[in-house]
Amino acid sequence: MRILSIQSSVSYGHVGNSAAVFPLQRIGVDVMPIYTVMFSNHTGYGSWRGPMMSGDDVREIVVGIGERGGLSDVDAVLSGYQGGDSIGDAILDAVARVKEANPDAIYACDPVLGNARSGCHVSPEVQNLIRDRVVPRADLITPNQFELGFLTGTSPDTLDSTLAAVDLVRAAGPSTVLVTSVDRPDRPDDAIEMLAVTDAGAWLIETPRIPFKVNGSGDVTAALFTAHFGRSSDGADALERTTASVFALLERTFAAGSRELQLVEAQEAYAHPDMRFSAQRVR
């Protein structure tokens, strides 16, 4: 399997491609990373150094890959945070080029907009870009529950309302949806869930809630789910494998007291996940 991953890159820590590439490689995926920024560290630290790439920079790299014949066997284009129209347009152009070379390729988008705790933390330009132009072009999306609500103009807080919101966003384009950070009133306070919905059904999985937040975990989740689902087309299996790997990564990071993901230290959890959690069919 080969994935063209268009995301940010940092030298210190693990977010964007710096979080997604190694776990994918560890499970045998050939990744071609294209960087949208090349920063010293993620912006959560409040200060950082390094350049942003332009949409034209991204296009030039994609054209160069195409000139080598490197787009014809791409199985998926993966994108995360999009800083504005320039990068968004370049990603959509890359998707079009890949699908022209390989009509079976999919576009997997993590529609990074915000979270329930802090609300929407991207500009109105990016909000409109993701909701109106990017998500309708995607085949697979991985929003958290807050982002799902933003995309659909709803407030999902129960399983039924979350499934209804997924139906709305699937009607707009993407056939496969992974909802992360699912919270609902009838769930134990010490647990957290993810929901996967495909043409074949819907599955919910629950893990213990680890009491911290670390940047980059969503990027790993989106990457692994894209790869596992791309290989098997089995939503339940992809959900279980992704959950096992990401939970082990977070568990190890929390035990280390680290602000940054223990991405390399947890590598066995990607290749040989401990399948502790079972997905339950809910539709």
Short mmCIF file of C-alpha atoms in Angstrom, two decimals:
data_model
loop_
_atom_site.label_atom_id
_atom_site.label_comp_id
_atom_site.label_asym_id
_atom_site.label_seq_id
_atom_site.Cartn_x
_atom_site.Cartn_y
_atom_site.Cartn_z
CA MET A 1 0.00 0.00 0.00
CA ARG A 2 1.21 3.52 -0.79
CA ILE A 3 -0.08 6.74 0.80
CA LEU A 4 0.62 10.32 -0.27
CA SER A 5 0.49 12.22 3.04
CA ILE A 6 0.23 16.02 2.80
CA GLN A 7 0.62 17.41 6.31
CA SER A 8 2.76 19.56 8.57
CA SER A 9 6.19 18.54 9.83
CA VAL A 10 8.00 19.38 13.06
CA SER A 11 11.55 18.57 14.10
CA TYR A 12 10.85 18.43 17.84
CA GLY A 13 7.93 16.22 18.80
CA HIS A 14 5.33 14.44 16.74
CA VAL A 15 2.39 16.03 14.93
CA GLY A 16 1.21 15.94 11.32
CA ASN A 17 3.52 13.91 9.12
CA SER A 18 5.98 13.73 12.00
CA ALA A 19 3.34 11.66 13.81
CA ALA A 20 1.76 9.79 10.91
CA VAL A 21 4.67 8.59 8.76
CA PHE A 22 6.55 6.28 11.13
CA PRO A 23 3.52 4.28 12.39
CA LEU A 24 2.45 3.79 8.77
CA GLN A 25 5.91 2.63 7.77
CA ARG A 26 6.01 0.31 10.79
CA ILE A 27 2.92 -1.53 9.48
CA GLY A 28 4.42 -1.84 6.01
CA VAL A 29 2.91 1.17 4.24
CA ASP A 30 5.03 3.06 1.72
CA VAL A 31 4.53 6.75 2.57
CA MET A 32 5.37 9.74 0.40
CA PRO A 33 5.26 12.74 2.74
CA ILE A 34 4.75 16.29 1.50
CA TYR A 35 5.18 18.99 4.13
CA THR A 36 2.88 21.99 4.41
CA VAL A 37 5.07 23.57 7.09
CA MET A 38 8.52 22.74 8.44
CA PHE A 39 8.48 24.01 12.02
CA SER A 40 10.80 23.50 14.95
CA ASN A 41 7.88 22.32 17.11
CA HIS A 42 4.08 22.33 17.16
CA THR A 43 2.30 25.61 17.77
CA GLY A 44 0.88 24.49 21.13
CA TYR A 45 4.11 25.67 22.72
CA GLY A 46 3.20 29.25 21.82
CA SER A 47 6.34 29.93 19.80
CA TRP A 48 8.05 28.12 16.95
CA ARG A 49 10.45 28.69 14.09
CA GLY A 50 10.58 27.59 10.49
CA PRO A 51 8.91 28.16 7.13
CA MET A 52 5.42 27.59 5.81
CA MET A 53 5.08 26.08 2.36
CA SER A 54 2.84 27.69 -0.23
CA GLY A 55 0.20 25.94 -2.25
CA ASP A 56 2.48 26.31 -5.27
CA ASP A 57 5.28 24.55 -3.39
CA VAL A 58 2.98 21.60 -2.70
CA ARG A 59 1.82 21.51 -6.32
CA GLU A 60 5.39 21.47 -7.62
CA ILE A 61 6.27 18.48 -5.46
CA VAL A 62 3.16 16.59 -6.59
CA VAL A 63 3.96 17.37 -10.24
CA GLY A 64 7.51 16.12 -9.71
CA ILE A 65 6.24 12.85 -8.21
CA GLY A 66 3.90 12.48 -11.17
CA GLU A 67 6.77 13.01 -13.60
CA ARG A 68 8.45 9.96 -12.08
CA GLY A 69 5.25 7.92 -12.45
CA GLY A 70 4.82 7.93 -8.68
CA LEU A 71 1.11 8.75 -8.59
CA SER A 72 -0.18 5.73 -10.47
CA ASP A 73 0.09 3.34 -7.52
CA VAL A 74 -1.01 5.69 -4.74
CA ASP A 75 -3.86 4.05 -2.82
CA ALA A 76 -4.77 7.04 -0.63
CA VAL A 77 -4.12 10.74 -0.21
CA LEU A 78 -4.08 11.68 3.47
CA SER A 79 -4.37 15.23 4.78
CA GLY A 80 -4.64 16.84 8.20
CA TYR A 81 -4.65 20.50 9.29
CA GLN A 82 -5.08 22.89 6.36
CA GLY A 83 -3.92 26.43 7.00
CA GLY A 84 -5.94 28.19 4.29
CA ASP A 85 -7.24 28.24 0.75
CA SER A 86 -3.80 28.03 -0.86
CA ILE A 87 -2.87 24.73 0.79
CA GLY A 88 -6.44 23.45 0.57
CA ASP A 89 -6.58 24.03 -3.17
CA ALA A 90 -3.20 22.36 -3.61
CA ILE A 91 -4.37 19.29 -1.68
CA LEU A 92 -7.53 19.04 -3.74
CA ASP A 93 -5.45 19.38 -6.90
CA ALA A 94 -3.24 16.53 -5.65
CA VAL A 95 -6.33 14.39 -5.01
CA ALA A 96 -7.53 15.04 -8.56
CA ARG A 97 -4.12 14.12 -10.03
CA VAL A 98 -3.92 10.91 -7.98
CA LYS A 99 -7.45 9.85 -8.91
CA GLU A 100 -6.75 10.56 -12.56
CA ALA A 101 -3.72 8.24 -12.34
CA ASN A 102 -5.52 5.66 -10.20
CA PRO A 103 -9.34 5.91 -10.08
CA ASP A 104 -9.47 3.45 -7.17
CA ALA A 105 -7.47 5.76 -4.88
CA ILE A 106 -9.28 7.41 -1.96
CA TYR A 107 -8.94 10.78 -0.24
CA ALA A 108 -8.77 10.52 3.55
CA CYS A 109 -9.19 13.84 5.37
CA ASP A 110 -8.83 14.65 9.05
CA PRO A 111 -10.96 17.84 9.17
CA VAL A 112 -9.05 19.65 11.91
CA LEU A 113 -11.28 22.43 13.26
CA GLY A 114 -11.23 22.29 17.07
CA ASN A 115 -12.54 20.34 20.02
CA ALA A 116 -15.30 20.37 22.60
CA ARG A 117 -13.09 21.88 25.28
CA SER A 118 -11.78 24.93 23.40
CA GLY A 119 -14.24 25.23 20.52
CA CYS A 120 -13.28 26.04 16.94
CA HIS A 121 -9.68 27.29 16.80
CA VAL A 122 -9.20 27.83 13.07
CA SER A 123 -9.99 30.92 11.01
CA PRO A 124 -13.35 31.39 9.27
CA GLU A 125 -11.50 30.88 5.97
CA VAL A 126 -10.39 27.40 7.07
CA GLN A 127 -13.82 26.58 8.51
CA ASN A 128 -15.46 27.34 5.17
CA LEU A 129 -12.73 25.54 3.24
CA ILE A 130 -13.09 22.32 5.22
CA ARG A 131 -16.90 22.27 5.43
CA ASP A 132 -17.82 23.48 1.97
CA ARG A 133 -15.03 22.30 -0.32
CA VAL A 134 -12.83 19.65 1.27
CA VAL A 135 -15.21 17.28 3.08
CA PRO A 136 -17.51 16.88 0.03
CA ARG A 137 -14.47 15.69 -1.97
CA ALA A 138 -13.28 13.21 0.67
CA ASP A 139 -13.98 9.48 0.69
CA LEU A 140 -13.02 9.00 4.35
CA ILE A 141 -13.03 11.56 7.17
CA THR A 142 -11.95 11.33 10.81
CA PRO A 143 -13.59 14.20 12.75
CA ASN A 144 -13.91 14.28 16.51
CA GLN A 145 -17.45 14.57 17.82
CA PHE A 146 -17.24 18.38 18.05
CA GLU A 147 -15.98 18.67 14.47
CA LEU A 148 -18.75 16.35 13.27
CA GLY A 149 -21.28 18.71 14.85
CA PHE A 150 -19.66 21.73 13.24
CA LEU A 151 -19.65 20.11 9.81
CA THR A 152 -23.33 19.19 10.04
CA GLY A 153 -24.71 22.13 12.04
CA THR A 154 -25.86 19.77 14.79
CA SER A 155 -24.94 19.07 18.42
CA PRO A 156 -24.39 15.31 18.67
CA ASP A 157 -24.27 14.12 22.27
CA THR A 158 -25.98 10.72 22.23
CA LEU A 159 -25.31 7.67 20.11
CA ASP A 160 -28.47 8.25 18.08
CA SER A 161 -27.71 11.93 17.44
CA THR A 162 -24.10 11.12 16.56
CA LEU A 163 -25.22 8.48 14.08
CA ALA A 164 -27.72 10.96 12.62
CA ALA A 165 -24.95 13.54 12.20
CA VAL A 166 -22.76 10.93 10.51
CA ASP A 167 -25.59 10.21 8.08
CA LEU A 168 -25.76 13.92 7.24
CA VAL A 169 -22.05 14.23 6.54
CA ARG A 170 -21.99 10.97 4.55
CA ALA A 171 -24.78 12.35 2.36
CA ALA A 172 -22.46 15.27 1.54
CA GLY A 173 -19.67 13.05 0.17
CA PRO A 174 -17.51 10.78 2.36
CA SER A 175 -18.74 7.20 2.55
CA THR A 176 -16.56 6.27 5.53
CA VAL A 177 -16.50 8.23 8.79
CA LEU A 178 -14.47 7.65 11.94
CA VAL A 179 -15.69 9.79 14.85
CA THR A 180 -13.13 10.18 17.62
CA SER A 181 -13.58 11.44 21.20
CA VAL A 182 -17.22 10.38 21.37
CA ASP A 183 -18.86 11.52 24.61
CA ARG A 184 -22.41 10.67 25.62
CA PRO A 185 -24.38 10.85 28.89
CA ASP A 186 -24.87 7.09 29.27
CA ARG A 187 -21.15 6.35 28.99
CA PRO A 188 -19.00 5.87 32.13
CA ASP A 189 -16.99 8.97 33.09
CA ASP A 190 -13.75 7.02 32.95
CA ALA A 191 -14.29 5.81 29.36
CA ILE A 192 -14.07 7.27 25.87
CA GLU A 193 -15.36 5.92 22.57
CA MET A 194 -14.80 5.97 18.83
CA LEU A 195 -17.43 5.28 16.18
CA ALA A 196 -16.77 3.95 12.67
CA VAL A 197 -19.47 4.06 9.99
CA THR A 198 -19.14 2.58 6.51
CA ASP A 199 -21.51 1.36 3.83
CA ALA A 200 -21.53 -2.00 5.64
CA GLY A 201 -22.62 -0.73 9.07
CA ALA A 202 -21.62 1.15 12.21
CA TRP A 203 -19.38 0.05 15.10
CA LEU A 204 -18.62 1.58 18.49
CA ILE A 205 -15.54 0.87 20.58
CA GLU A 206 -14.78 1.90 24.18
CA THR A 207 -11.47 2.30 26.02
CA PRO A 208 -10.52 3.68 29.43
CA ARG A 209 -10.07 7.45 29.37
CA ILE A 210 -6.43 8.43 29.91
CA PRO A 211 -6.53 11.74 31.83
CA PHE A 212 -4.37 13.93 29.62
CA LYS A 213 -4.21 15.40 26.13
CA VAL A 214 -1.22 15.16 23.86
CA ASN A 215 -0.75 16.71 20.43
CA GLY A 216 -0.50 14.37 17.46
CA SER A 217 -2.66 11.48 18.66
CA GLY A 218 -5.39 12.39 16.18
CA ASP A 219 -2.84 12.37 13.35
CA VAL A 220 -1.75 8.84 14.29
CA THR A 221 -5.37 7.72 14.56
CA ALA A 222 -6.31 9.08 11.13
CA ALA A 223 -3.24 7.54 9.51
CA LEU A 224 -3.65 4.07 10.99
CA PHE A 225 -7.39 3.89 10.35
CA THR A 226 -6.87 4.98 6.73
CA ALA A 227 -4.28 2.26 6.20
CA HIS A 228 -6.16 -0.53 7.95
CA PHE A 229 -9.46 0.28 6.25
CA GLY A 230 -7.74 0.73 2.90
CA ARG A 231 -6.28 -2.74 3.17
CA SER A 232 -9.35 -4.63 4.42
CA SER A 233 -12.44 -2.48 3.70
CA ASP A 234 -13.56 -3.83 7.11
CA GLY A 235 -14.71 -1.01 9.38
CA ALA A 236 -14.80 -3.09 12.57
CA ASP A 237 -11.34 -4.57 12.04
CA ALA A 238 -9.82 -1.19 11.16
CA LEU A 239 -11.43 0.35 14.24
CA GLU A 240 -10.15 -2.39 16.56
CA ARG A 241 -6.60 -2.31 15.20
CA THR A 242 -6.40 1.49 15.29
CA THR A 243 -7.81 1.65 18.81
CA ALA A 244 -5.39 -0.97 20.13
CA SER A 245 -2.37 0.84 18.71
CA VAL A 246 -3.35 4.37 19.70
CA PHE A 247 -4.39 3.37 23.23
CA ALA A 248 -1.03 1.65 23.78
CA LEU A 249 0.77 4.74 22.45
CA LEU A 250 -1.16 7.05 24.77
CA GLU A 251 -0.74 4.69 27.71
CA ARG A 252 3.03 4.65 27.23
CA THR A 253 3.20 8.41 26.75
CA PHE A 254 1.18 9.04 29.92
CA ALA A 255 3.34 6.64 31.95
CA ALA A 256 6.45 8.49 30.77
CA GLY A 257 5.03 11.85 31.87
CA SER A 258 5.89 13.20 28.43
CA ARG A 259 4.32 16.16 26.66
CA GLU A 260 5.28 14.56 23.34
CA LEU A 261 4.09 11.21 22.00
CA GLN A 262 6.42 8.28 22.70
CA LEU A 263 6.07 7.44 19.04
CA VAL A 264 9.20 5.37 18.53
CA GLU A 265 9.09 3.68 21.93
CA ALA A 266 5.56 2.38 21.22
CA GLN A 267 6.37 1.00 17.77
CA GLU A 268 5.52 -2.63 18.57
CA ALA A 269 1.96 -1.51 19.26
CA TYR A 270 1.54 -0.57 15.58
CA ALA A 271 2.98 -3.74 14.08
CA HIS A 272 1.66 -6.16 16.70
CA PRO A 273 -1.27 -4.51 18.51
CA ASP A 274 -2.66 -6.08 21.66
CA MET A 275 -6.30 -6.47 20.61
CA ARG A 276 -7.80 -5.68 24.01
CA PHE A 277 -10.88 -3.84 22.77
CA SER A 278 -13.78 -5.16 20.73
CA ALA A 279 -15.96 -3.10 18.41
CA GLN A 280 -19.70 -3.49 18.97
CA ARG A 281 -22.06 -3.24 16.03
CA VAL A 282 -24.60 -0.49 16.67
CA ARG A 283 -26.30 -0.45 13.25
#
